[in-house]
Short mmCIF file of C-alpha atoms in Angstrom, two decimals:
data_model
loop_
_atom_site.label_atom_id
_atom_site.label_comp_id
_atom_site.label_asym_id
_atom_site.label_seq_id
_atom_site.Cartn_x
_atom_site.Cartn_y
_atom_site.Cartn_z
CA UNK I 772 9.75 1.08 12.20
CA UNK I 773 10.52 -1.41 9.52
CA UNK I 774 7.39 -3.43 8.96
CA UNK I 775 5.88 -6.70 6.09
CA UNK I 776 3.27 -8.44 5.58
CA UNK I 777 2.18 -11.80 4.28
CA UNK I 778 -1.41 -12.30 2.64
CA UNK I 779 -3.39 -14.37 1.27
CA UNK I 780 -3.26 -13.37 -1.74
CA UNK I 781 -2.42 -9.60 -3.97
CA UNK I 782 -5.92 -7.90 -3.69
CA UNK I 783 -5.15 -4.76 -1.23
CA UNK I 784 -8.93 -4.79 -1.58
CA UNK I 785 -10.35 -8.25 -0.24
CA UNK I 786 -7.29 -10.36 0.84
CA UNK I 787 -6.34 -10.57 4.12
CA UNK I 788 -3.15 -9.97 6.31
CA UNK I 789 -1.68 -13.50 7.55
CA UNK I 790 1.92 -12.58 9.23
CA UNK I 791 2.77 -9.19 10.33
CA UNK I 792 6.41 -8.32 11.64
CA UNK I 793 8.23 -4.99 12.49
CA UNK I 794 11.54 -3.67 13.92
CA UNK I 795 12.23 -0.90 15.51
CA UNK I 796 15.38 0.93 15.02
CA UNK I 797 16.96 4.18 16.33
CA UNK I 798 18.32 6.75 13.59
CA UNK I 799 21.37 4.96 12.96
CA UNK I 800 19.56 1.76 12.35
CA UNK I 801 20.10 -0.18 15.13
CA UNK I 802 17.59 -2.60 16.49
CA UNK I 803 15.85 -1.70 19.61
CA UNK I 804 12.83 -3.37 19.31
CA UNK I 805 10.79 -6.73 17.25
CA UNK I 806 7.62 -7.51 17.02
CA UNK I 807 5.98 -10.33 15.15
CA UNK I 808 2.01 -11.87 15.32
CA UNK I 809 0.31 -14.22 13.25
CA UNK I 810 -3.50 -14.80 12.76
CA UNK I 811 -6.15 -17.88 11.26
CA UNK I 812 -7.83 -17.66 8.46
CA UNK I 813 -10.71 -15.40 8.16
CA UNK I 814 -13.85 -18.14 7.39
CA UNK I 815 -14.47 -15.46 4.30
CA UNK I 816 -11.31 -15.23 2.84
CA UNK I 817 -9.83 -18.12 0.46
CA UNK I 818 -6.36 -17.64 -0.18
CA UNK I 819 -4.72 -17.72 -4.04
CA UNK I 820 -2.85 -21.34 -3.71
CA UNK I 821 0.20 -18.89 -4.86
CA UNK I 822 0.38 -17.19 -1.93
CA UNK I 823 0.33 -19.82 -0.06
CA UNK I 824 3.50 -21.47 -2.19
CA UNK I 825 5.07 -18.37 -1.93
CA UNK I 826 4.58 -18.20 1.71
CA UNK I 827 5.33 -21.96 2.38
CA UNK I 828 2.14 -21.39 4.70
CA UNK I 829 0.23 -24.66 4.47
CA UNK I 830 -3.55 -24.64 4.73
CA UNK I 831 -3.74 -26.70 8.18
CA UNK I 832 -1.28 -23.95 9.26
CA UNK I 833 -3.36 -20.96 8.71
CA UNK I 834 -6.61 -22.44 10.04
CA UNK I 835 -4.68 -23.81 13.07
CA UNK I 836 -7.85 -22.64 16.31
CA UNK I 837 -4.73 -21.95 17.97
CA UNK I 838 -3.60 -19.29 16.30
CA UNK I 839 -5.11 -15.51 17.26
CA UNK I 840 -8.40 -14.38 14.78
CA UNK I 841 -8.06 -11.73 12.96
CA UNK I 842 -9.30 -9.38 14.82
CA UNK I 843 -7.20 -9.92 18.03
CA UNK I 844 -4.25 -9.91 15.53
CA UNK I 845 -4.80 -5.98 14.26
CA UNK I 846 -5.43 -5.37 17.97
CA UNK I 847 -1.97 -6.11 18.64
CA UNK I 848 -0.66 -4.65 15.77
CA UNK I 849 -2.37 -1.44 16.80
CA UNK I 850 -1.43 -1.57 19.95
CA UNK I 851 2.30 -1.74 19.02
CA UNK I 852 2.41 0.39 16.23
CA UNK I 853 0.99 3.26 18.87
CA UNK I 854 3.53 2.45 21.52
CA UNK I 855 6.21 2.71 18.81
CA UNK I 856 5.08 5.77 17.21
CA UNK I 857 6.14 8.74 16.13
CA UNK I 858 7.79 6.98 13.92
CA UNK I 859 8.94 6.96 9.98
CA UNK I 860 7.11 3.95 8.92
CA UNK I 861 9.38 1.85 6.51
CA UNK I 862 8.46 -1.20 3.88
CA UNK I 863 9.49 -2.90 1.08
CA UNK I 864 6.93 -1.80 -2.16
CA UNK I 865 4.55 -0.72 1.13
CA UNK I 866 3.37 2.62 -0.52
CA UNK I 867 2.04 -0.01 -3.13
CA UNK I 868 0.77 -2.73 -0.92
CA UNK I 869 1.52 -3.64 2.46
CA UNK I 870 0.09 -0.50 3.63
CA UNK I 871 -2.84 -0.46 1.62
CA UNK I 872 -3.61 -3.64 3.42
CA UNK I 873 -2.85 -2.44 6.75
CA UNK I 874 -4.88 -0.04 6.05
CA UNK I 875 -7.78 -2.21 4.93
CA UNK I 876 -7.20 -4.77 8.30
CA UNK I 877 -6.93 -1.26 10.28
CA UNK I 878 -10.60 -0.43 8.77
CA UNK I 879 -12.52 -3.44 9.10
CA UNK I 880 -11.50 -3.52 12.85
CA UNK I 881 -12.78 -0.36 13.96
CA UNK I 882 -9.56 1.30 14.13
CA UNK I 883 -8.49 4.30 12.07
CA UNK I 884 -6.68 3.73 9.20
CA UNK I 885 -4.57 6.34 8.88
CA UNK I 886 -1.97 5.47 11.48
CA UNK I 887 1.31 5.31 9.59
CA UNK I 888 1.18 8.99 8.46
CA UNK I 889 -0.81 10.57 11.45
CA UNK I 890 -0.03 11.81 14.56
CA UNK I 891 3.21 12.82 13.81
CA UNK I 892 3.83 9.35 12.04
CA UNK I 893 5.87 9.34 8.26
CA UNK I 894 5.86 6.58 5.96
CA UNK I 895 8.40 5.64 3.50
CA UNK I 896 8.75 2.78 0.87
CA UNK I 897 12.40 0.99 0.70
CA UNK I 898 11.98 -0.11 -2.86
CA UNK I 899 12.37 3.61 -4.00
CA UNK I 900 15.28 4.26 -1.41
CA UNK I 901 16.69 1.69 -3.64
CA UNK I 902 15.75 2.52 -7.35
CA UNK I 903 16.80 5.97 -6.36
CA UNK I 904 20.10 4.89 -5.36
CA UNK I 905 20.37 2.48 -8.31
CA UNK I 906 20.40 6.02 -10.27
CA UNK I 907 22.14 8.52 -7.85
CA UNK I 908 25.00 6.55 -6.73
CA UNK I 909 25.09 3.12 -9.35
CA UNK I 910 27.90 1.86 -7.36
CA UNK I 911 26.59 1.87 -3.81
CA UNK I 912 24.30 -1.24 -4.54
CA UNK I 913 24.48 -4.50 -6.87
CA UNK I 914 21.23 -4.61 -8.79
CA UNK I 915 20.77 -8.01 -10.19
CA UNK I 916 19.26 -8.14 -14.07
CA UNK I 917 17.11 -10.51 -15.49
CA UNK I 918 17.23 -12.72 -18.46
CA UNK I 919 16.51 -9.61 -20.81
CA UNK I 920 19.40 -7.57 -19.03
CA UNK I 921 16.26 -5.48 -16.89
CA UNK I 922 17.10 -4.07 -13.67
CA UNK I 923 15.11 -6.72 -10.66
CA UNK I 924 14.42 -5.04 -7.80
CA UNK I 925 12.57 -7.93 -6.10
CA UNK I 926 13.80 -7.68 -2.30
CA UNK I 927 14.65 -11.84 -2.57
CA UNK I 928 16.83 -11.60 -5.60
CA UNK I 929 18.31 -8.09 -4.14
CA UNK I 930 19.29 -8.91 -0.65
CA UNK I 931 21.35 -11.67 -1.11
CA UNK I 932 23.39 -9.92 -4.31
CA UNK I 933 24.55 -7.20 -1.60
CA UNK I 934 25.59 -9.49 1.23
CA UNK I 935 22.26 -10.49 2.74
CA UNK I 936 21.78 -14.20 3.88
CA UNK I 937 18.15 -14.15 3.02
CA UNK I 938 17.27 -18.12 3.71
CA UNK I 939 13.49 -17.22 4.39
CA UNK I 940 12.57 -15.17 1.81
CA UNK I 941 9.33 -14.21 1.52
CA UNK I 942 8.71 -14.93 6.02
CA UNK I 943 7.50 -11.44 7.03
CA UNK I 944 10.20 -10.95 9.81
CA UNK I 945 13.21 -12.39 7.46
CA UNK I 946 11.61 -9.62 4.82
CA UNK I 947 11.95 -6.78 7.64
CA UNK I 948 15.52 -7.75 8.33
CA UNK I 949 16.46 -8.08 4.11
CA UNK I 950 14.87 -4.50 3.97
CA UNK I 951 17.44 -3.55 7.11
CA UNK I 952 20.11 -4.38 5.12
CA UNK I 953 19.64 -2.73 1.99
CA UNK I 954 19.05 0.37 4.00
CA UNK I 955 22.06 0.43 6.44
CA UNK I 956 24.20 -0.37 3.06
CA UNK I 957 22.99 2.89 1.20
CA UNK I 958 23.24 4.69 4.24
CA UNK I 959 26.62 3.82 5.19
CA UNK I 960 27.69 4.14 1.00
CA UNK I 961 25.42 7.00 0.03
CA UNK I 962 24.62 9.32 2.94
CA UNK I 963 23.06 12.05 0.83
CA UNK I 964 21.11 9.70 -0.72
CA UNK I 965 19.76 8.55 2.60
CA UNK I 966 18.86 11.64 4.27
CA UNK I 967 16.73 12.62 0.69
CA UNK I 968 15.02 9.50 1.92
CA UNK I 969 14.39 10.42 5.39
CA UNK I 970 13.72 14.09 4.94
CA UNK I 971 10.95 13.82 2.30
CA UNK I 972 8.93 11.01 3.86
CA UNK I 973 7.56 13.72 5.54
CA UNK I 974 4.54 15.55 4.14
CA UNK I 975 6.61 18.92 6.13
CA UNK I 976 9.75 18.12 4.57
CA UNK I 977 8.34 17.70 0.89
CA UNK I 978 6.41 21.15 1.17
CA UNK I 979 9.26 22.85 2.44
CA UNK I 980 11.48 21.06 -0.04
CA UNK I 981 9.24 22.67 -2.76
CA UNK I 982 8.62 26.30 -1.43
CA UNK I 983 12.64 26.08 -1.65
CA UNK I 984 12.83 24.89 -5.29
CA UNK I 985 11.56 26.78 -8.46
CA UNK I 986 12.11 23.52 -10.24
CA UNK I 987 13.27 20.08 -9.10
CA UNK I 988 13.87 16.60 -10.64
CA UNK I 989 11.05 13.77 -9.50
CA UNK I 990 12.14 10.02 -10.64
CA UNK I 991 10.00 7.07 -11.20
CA UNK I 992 10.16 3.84 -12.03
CA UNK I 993 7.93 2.02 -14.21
CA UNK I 994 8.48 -1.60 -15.33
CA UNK I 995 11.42 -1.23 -13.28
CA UNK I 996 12.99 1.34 -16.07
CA UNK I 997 13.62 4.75 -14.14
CA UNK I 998 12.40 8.05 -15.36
CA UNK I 999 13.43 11.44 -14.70
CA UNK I 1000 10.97 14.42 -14.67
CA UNK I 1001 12.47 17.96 -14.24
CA UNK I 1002 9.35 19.41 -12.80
CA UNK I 1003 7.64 22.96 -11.30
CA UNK I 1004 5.16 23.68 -9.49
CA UNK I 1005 1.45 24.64 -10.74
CA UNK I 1006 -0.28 24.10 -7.31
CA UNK I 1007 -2.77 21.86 -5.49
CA UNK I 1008 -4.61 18.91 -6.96
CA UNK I 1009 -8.33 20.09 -6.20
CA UNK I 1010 -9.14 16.26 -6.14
CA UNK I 1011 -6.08 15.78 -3.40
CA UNK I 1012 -5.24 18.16 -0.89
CA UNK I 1013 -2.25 16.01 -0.31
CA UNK I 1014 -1.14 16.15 -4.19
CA UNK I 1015 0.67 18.75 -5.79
CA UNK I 1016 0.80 19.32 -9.71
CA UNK I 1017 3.98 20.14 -11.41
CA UNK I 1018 4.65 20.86 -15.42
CA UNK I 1019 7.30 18.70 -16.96
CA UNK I 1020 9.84 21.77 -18.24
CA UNK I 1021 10.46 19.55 -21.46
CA UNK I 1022 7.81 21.15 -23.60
CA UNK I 1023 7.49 24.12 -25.44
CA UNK I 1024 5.24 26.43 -22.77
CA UNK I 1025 4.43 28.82 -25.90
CA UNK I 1026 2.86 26.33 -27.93
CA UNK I 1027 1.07 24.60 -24.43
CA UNK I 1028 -0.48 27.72 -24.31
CA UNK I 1029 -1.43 28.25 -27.56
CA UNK I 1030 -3.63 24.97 -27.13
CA UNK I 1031 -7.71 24.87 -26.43
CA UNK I 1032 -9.05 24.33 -23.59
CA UNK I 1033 -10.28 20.68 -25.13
CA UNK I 1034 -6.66 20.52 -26.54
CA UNK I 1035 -5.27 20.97 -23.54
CA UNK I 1036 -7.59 18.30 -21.44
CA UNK I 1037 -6.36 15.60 -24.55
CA UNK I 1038 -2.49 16.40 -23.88
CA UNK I 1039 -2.58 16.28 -20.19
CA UNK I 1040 -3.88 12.67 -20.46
CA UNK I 1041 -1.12 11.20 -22.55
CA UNK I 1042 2.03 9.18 -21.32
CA UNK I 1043 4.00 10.11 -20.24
CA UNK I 1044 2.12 12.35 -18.48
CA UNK I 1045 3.34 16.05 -19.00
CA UNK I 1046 1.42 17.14 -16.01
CA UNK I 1047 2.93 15.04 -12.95
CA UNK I 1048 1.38 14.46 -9.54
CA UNK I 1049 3.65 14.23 -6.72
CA UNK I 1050 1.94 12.98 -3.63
CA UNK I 1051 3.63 15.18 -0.54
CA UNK I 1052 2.87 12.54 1.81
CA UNK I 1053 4.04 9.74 0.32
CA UNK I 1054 7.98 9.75 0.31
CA UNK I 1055 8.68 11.57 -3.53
CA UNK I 1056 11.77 10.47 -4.86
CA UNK I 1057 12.56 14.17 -5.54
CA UNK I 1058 16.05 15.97 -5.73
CA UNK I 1059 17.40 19.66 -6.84
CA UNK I 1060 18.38 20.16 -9.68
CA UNK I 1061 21.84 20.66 -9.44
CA UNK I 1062 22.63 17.67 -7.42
CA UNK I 1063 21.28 15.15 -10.39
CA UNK I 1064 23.77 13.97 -12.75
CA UNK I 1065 23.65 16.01 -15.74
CA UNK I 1066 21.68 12.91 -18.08
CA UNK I 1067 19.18 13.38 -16.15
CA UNK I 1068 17.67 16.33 -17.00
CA UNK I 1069 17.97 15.60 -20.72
CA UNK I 1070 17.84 18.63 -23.47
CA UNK I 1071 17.86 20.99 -21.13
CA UNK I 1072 20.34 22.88 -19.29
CA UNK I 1073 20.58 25.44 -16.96
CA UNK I 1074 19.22 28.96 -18.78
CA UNK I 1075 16.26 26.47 -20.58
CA UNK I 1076 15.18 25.62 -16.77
CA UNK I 1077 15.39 28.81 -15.62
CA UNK I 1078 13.76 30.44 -18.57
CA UNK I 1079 10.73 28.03 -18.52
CA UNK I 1080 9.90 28.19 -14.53
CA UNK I 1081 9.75 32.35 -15.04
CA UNK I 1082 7.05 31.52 -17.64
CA UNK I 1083 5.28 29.02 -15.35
CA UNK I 1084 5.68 31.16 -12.31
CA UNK I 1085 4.64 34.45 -14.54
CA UNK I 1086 1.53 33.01 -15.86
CA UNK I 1087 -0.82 32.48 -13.92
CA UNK I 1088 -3.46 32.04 -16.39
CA UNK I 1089 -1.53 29.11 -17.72
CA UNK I 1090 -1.01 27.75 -14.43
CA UNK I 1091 -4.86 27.44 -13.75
CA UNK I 1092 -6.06 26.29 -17.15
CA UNK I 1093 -3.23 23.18 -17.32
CA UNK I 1094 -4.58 22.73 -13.60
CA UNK I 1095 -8.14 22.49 -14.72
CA UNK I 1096 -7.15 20.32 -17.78
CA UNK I 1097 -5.73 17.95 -15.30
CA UNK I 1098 -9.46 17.90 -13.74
CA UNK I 1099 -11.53 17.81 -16.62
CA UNK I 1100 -9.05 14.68 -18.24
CA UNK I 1101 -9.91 12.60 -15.38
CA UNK I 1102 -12.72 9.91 -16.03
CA UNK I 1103 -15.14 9.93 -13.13
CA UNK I 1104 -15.24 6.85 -11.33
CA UNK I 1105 -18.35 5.02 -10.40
CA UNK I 1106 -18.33 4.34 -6.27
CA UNK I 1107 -17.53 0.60 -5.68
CA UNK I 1108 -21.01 -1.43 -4.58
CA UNK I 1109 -18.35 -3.35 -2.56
CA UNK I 1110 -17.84 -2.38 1.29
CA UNK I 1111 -14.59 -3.33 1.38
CA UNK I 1112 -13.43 -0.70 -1.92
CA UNK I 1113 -14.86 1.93 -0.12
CA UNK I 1114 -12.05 3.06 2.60
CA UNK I 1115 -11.20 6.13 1.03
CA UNK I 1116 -14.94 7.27 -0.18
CA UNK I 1117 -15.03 9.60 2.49
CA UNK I 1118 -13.52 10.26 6.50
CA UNK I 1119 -15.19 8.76 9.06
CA UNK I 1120 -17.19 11.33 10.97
CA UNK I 1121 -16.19 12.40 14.63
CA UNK I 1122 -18.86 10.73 16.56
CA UNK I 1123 -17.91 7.52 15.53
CA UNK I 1124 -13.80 7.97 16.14
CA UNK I 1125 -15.26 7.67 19.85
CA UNK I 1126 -17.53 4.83 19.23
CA UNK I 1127 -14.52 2.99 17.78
CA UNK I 1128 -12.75 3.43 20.26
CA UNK I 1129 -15.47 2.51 22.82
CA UNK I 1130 -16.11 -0.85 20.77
CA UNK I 1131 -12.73 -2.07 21.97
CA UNK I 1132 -13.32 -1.36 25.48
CA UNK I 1133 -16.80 -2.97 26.06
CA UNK I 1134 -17.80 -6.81 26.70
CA UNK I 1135 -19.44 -7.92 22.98
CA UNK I 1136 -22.76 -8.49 24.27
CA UNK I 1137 -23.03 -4.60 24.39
CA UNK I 1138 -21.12 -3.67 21.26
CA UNK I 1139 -23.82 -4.60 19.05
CA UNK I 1140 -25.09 -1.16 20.62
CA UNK I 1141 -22.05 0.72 19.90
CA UNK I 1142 -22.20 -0.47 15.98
CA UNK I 1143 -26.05 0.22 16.01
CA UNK I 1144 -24.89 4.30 16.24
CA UNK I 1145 -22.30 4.32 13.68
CA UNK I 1146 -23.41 7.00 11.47
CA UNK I 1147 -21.29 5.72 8.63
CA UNK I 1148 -23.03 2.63 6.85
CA UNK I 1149 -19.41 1.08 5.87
CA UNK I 1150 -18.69 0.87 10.33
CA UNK I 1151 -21.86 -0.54 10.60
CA UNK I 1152 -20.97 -3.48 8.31
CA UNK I 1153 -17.88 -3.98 9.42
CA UNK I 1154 -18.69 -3.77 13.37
CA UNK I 1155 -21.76 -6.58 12.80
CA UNK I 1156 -19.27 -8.67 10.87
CA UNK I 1157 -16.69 -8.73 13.34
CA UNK I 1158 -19.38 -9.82 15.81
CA UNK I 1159 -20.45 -12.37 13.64
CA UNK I 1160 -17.41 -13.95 13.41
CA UNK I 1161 -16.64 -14.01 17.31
CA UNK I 1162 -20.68 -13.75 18.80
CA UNK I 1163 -23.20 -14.28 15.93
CA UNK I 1164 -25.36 -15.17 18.93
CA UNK I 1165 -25.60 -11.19 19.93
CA UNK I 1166 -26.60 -10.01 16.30
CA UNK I 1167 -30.46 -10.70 15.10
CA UNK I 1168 -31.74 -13.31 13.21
CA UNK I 1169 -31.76 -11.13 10.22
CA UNK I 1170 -27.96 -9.84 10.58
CA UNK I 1171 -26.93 -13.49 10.74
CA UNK I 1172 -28.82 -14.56 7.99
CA UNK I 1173 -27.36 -11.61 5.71
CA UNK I 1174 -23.60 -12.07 6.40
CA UNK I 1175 -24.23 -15.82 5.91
CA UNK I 1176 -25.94 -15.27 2.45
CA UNK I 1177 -23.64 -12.75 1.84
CA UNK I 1178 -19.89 -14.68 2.29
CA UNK I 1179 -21.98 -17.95 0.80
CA UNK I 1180 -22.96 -16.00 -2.52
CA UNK I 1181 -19.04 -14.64 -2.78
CA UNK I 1182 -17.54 -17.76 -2.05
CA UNK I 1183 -19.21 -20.22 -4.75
CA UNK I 1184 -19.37 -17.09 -7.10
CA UNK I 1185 -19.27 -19.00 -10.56
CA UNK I 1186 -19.30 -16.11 -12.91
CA UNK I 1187 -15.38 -15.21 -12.94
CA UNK I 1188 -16.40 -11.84 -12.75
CA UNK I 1189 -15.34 -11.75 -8.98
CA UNK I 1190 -12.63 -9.32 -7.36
CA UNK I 1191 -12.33 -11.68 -4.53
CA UNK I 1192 -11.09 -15.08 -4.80
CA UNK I 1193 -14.24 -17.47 -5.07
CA UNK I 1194 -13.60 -21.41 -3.83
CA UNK I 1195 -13.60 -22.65 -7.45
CA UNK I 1196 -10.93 -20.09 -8.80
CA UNK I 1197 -8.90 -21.17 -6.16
CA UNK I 1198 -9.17 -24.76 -7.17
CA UNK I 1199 -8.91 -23.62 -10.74
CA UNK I 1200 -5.76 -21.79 -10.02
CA UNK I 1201 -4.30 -24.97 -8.31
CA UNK I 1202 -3.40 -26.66 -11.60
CA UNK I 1203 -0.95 -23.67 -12.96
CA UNK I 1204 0.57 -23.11 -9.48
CA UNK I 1205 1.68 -26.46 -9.68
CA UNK I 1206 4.13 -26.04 -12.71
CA UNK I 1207 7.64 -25.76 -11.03
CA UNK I 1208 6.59 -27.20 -7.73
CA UNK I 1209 8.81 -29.46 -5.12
CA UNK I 1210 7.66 -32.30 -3.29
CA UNK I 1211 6.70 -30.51 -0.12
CA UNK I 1212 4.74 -27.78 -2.30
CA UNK I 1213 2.96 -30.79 -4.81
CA UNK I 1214 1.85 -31.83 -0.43
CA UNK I 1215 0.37 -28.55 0.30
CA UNK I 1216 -1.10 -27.96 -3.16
CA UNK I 1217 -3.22 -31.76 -2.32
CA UNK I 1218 -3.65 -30.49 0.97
CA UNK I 1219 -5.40 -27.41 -0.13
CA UNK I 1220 -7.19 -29.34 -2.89
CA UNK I 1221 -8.68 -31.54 -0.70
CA UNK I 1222 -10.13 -28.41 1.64
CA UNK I 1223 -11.24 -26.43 -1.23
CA UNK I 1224 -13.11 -29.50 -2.59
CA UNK I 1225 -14.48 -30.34 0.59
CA UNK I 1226 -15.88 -26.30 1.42
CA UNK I 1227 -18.16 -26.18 -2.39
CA UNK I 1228 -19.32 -29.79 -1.09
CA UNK I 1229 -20.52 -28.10 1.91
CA UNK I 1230 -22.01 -25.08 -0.12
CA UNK I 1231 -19.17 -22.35 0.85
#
């Protein structure tokens, strides 16, 4: 299931999902199934007036009444996404952001989050499918460069320089068929490449991947420059059952061990880091050893990889003290005061998996009841503001009042300080987005002046 999103803005925290398309495709790529829905704004939301020149969404558009809410919007998507599954869910820079806002819209609609790598479900991101193949196979794709000779791997710029017609850039469903392409052209040019991608966007396939390998090569990409890693194992990250760490091979083990303890928790914190994390389920671009070309793995060569993973895999000791390093480096992070940056503070207990499910079913005069039981306080506020935006009438006096003071305070937040987008940063932000602007865009840019100006007039 190839899947994008539009939004109002970059936050994966506190801006909301506008557009949200999908195909479905058998193994060989070919379409069996579309989908595509489309919501109104949410009253608490004010979108970045560059998303919305990106998007060529104007603001009468996305507060059309005739549009579906929000909420009936992730119903659908939810509903679809279940019919469709198992499934290997597919996007372009998703691992990075359009899942992390699915999984946000999932949340604050009182259904679980975790769909896309659950019940038998994978996920996998297209954008590494094609850095990876940029460095595997440099042939099988044209990779546009930009005015300092960088690799772009923006999906508008990339389509079209392999073939794609991509007239709607930047439409959800015109996204989902650009990210088609690329993938039926590395699959047809680079099969090996290809099945990397769809064996290891399982968590199953990365462990077993790694049981198999003493040592393997991991690539990233950062600033869209690639790097290679030739890696082995330590073991689990204690903060991330999901998260293995692995020892770059690069460095001289005898005089990592040699280090303090304190030494130790310094070096594992530099960059790049020497300790890597490779997340087993979310799609590694990982590959063995001997099936990288040879620049890859740098200095060494075959008897200096060999040599250092019997040292790793000998010593134990060494193993556990660069694991705890890796713990003790990390700066301890102060939970958000913010609802909405607290998705992954902890799993929802099991009692309320069945009241969220029973929320859906009931008339919404008697889910107030249903969101009265959640045990988990971050359920509770976003079950009474979902019936405040569709019943307020059900909730007390005092709920209303609070969600009402609540979005009011965010919205005319003057402080800058804000993680949201406030009404007047919007209208601050209107003057830059206009620099480069067309005659339609300069239209929706007064357009959404003109609403902005007339929401602070009426206090939010």
């Amino acid at each position: 299931m190839f899947y994008d999103t539009e939004t109002t803005g970059i936050s994966t925290d506190f801006d909301q999902i506008l557009q949200f398309a999908a195909i479905r495709t058998d193994a060989d790529l070919n379409e069996i199934g579309r989908f595509e829905v489309r919501c109104r704004l949410l009253p608490h939301v004010i979108p970045h007036p560059a998303a919305l020149k990106v998007t060529g969404m104007t603001i009468a558009r996305v507060t059309d009444p005739s549009l579906p809410c929000h909420y009936e919007m992730l119903r659908a998507i939810q509903a679809k996404m279940a019919e469709w599954s198992p499934a290997i869910f597919v996007g372009y820079n998703s691992l990075n952001f359009d899942e992390h806002l699915l999984r946000q819209a999932l949340f604050r609609t009182l259904h679980a989050p975790y769909l896309t790598n659950t019940n038998g479900n994978c996920r996998a991101d297209a954008m590494t499918l094609v850095q990876a193949a940029s460095q595997f196979a440099p042939d099988c794709l044209v990779v546009p460069t930009g005015p300092k000779g960088n690799a772009v791997f923006k999906l508008d710029q990339l389509a079209p320089a392999n073939g794609f017609a991509h007239d709607h850039a930047h439409d959800a469903l015109a996204d989902v068929e650009a990210t088609i392409h690329m993938a039926q052209c590395i699959r047809e040019r680079e099969p090996e490449c290809w099945s990397r991608f769809v064996r290891f966007s399982s968590k199953a396939g990365v462990n077993a991947f790694v049981e198999s390998e003493s040592a393997f090569v991991l690539t990233e990409f950062y600033f869209n420059r690639p790097y290679h890693f030739v890696i082995a194992p330590l073991g689990a990250d204690p903060d991330n059952p999901a998260a293995l760490l692995c020892l770059d091979l690069r460095h001289d083990l005898d005089w990592v061990a040699a280090m303090s303890d304190a030494q130790l928790a310094v070096w594992v914190g530099k960059s790049p880091k020497p300790v890597r994390k490779v997340r087993t389920n979310a799609a590694p671009s990982i590959a063995p050893v001997d099936e990288v070309p040879q620049a890859f793995l740098g200095a060494l060569d075959e008897a200096a990889i060999a040599a250092a993973v019997d040292r790793v895999e000998q010593d134990a000791a060494l193993r556990e003290r660069l694991i705890a390093a890796v713990v003790a480096s990390r700066d301890e992070i102060e939970p958000s005061p913010h609802v909405e940056e607290q998705i992954y503070a902890g799993f929802i207990p099991d009692g309320d998996r069945a009241r969220m499910d029973m929320f859906h079913l009931l008339p919404w005069e008697n889910r107030v009841a249903i969101v009265d039981a959640f045990e988990d306080d971050r359920l509770r506020y976003h079950g009474y503001r979902l019936i405040h935006e569709r019943h307020p009438e059900y909730l007390t006096a005092e709920l209303r009042d609070f969600y009402r003071t609540h979005d009011g305070g965010r919205l005319m937040d003057m402080t800058g300080r804000a993680k949201w987008n406030t009404l007047f940063a919007a209208l601050a932000a209107i003057g830059e987005t206009r620099v480069g602007c067309d005659e339609e865009q300069m239209a929706m840019l007064d357009a959404y002046q003109t609403y902005l100006q007339a929401r602070i007039a009426a206090g939010g």
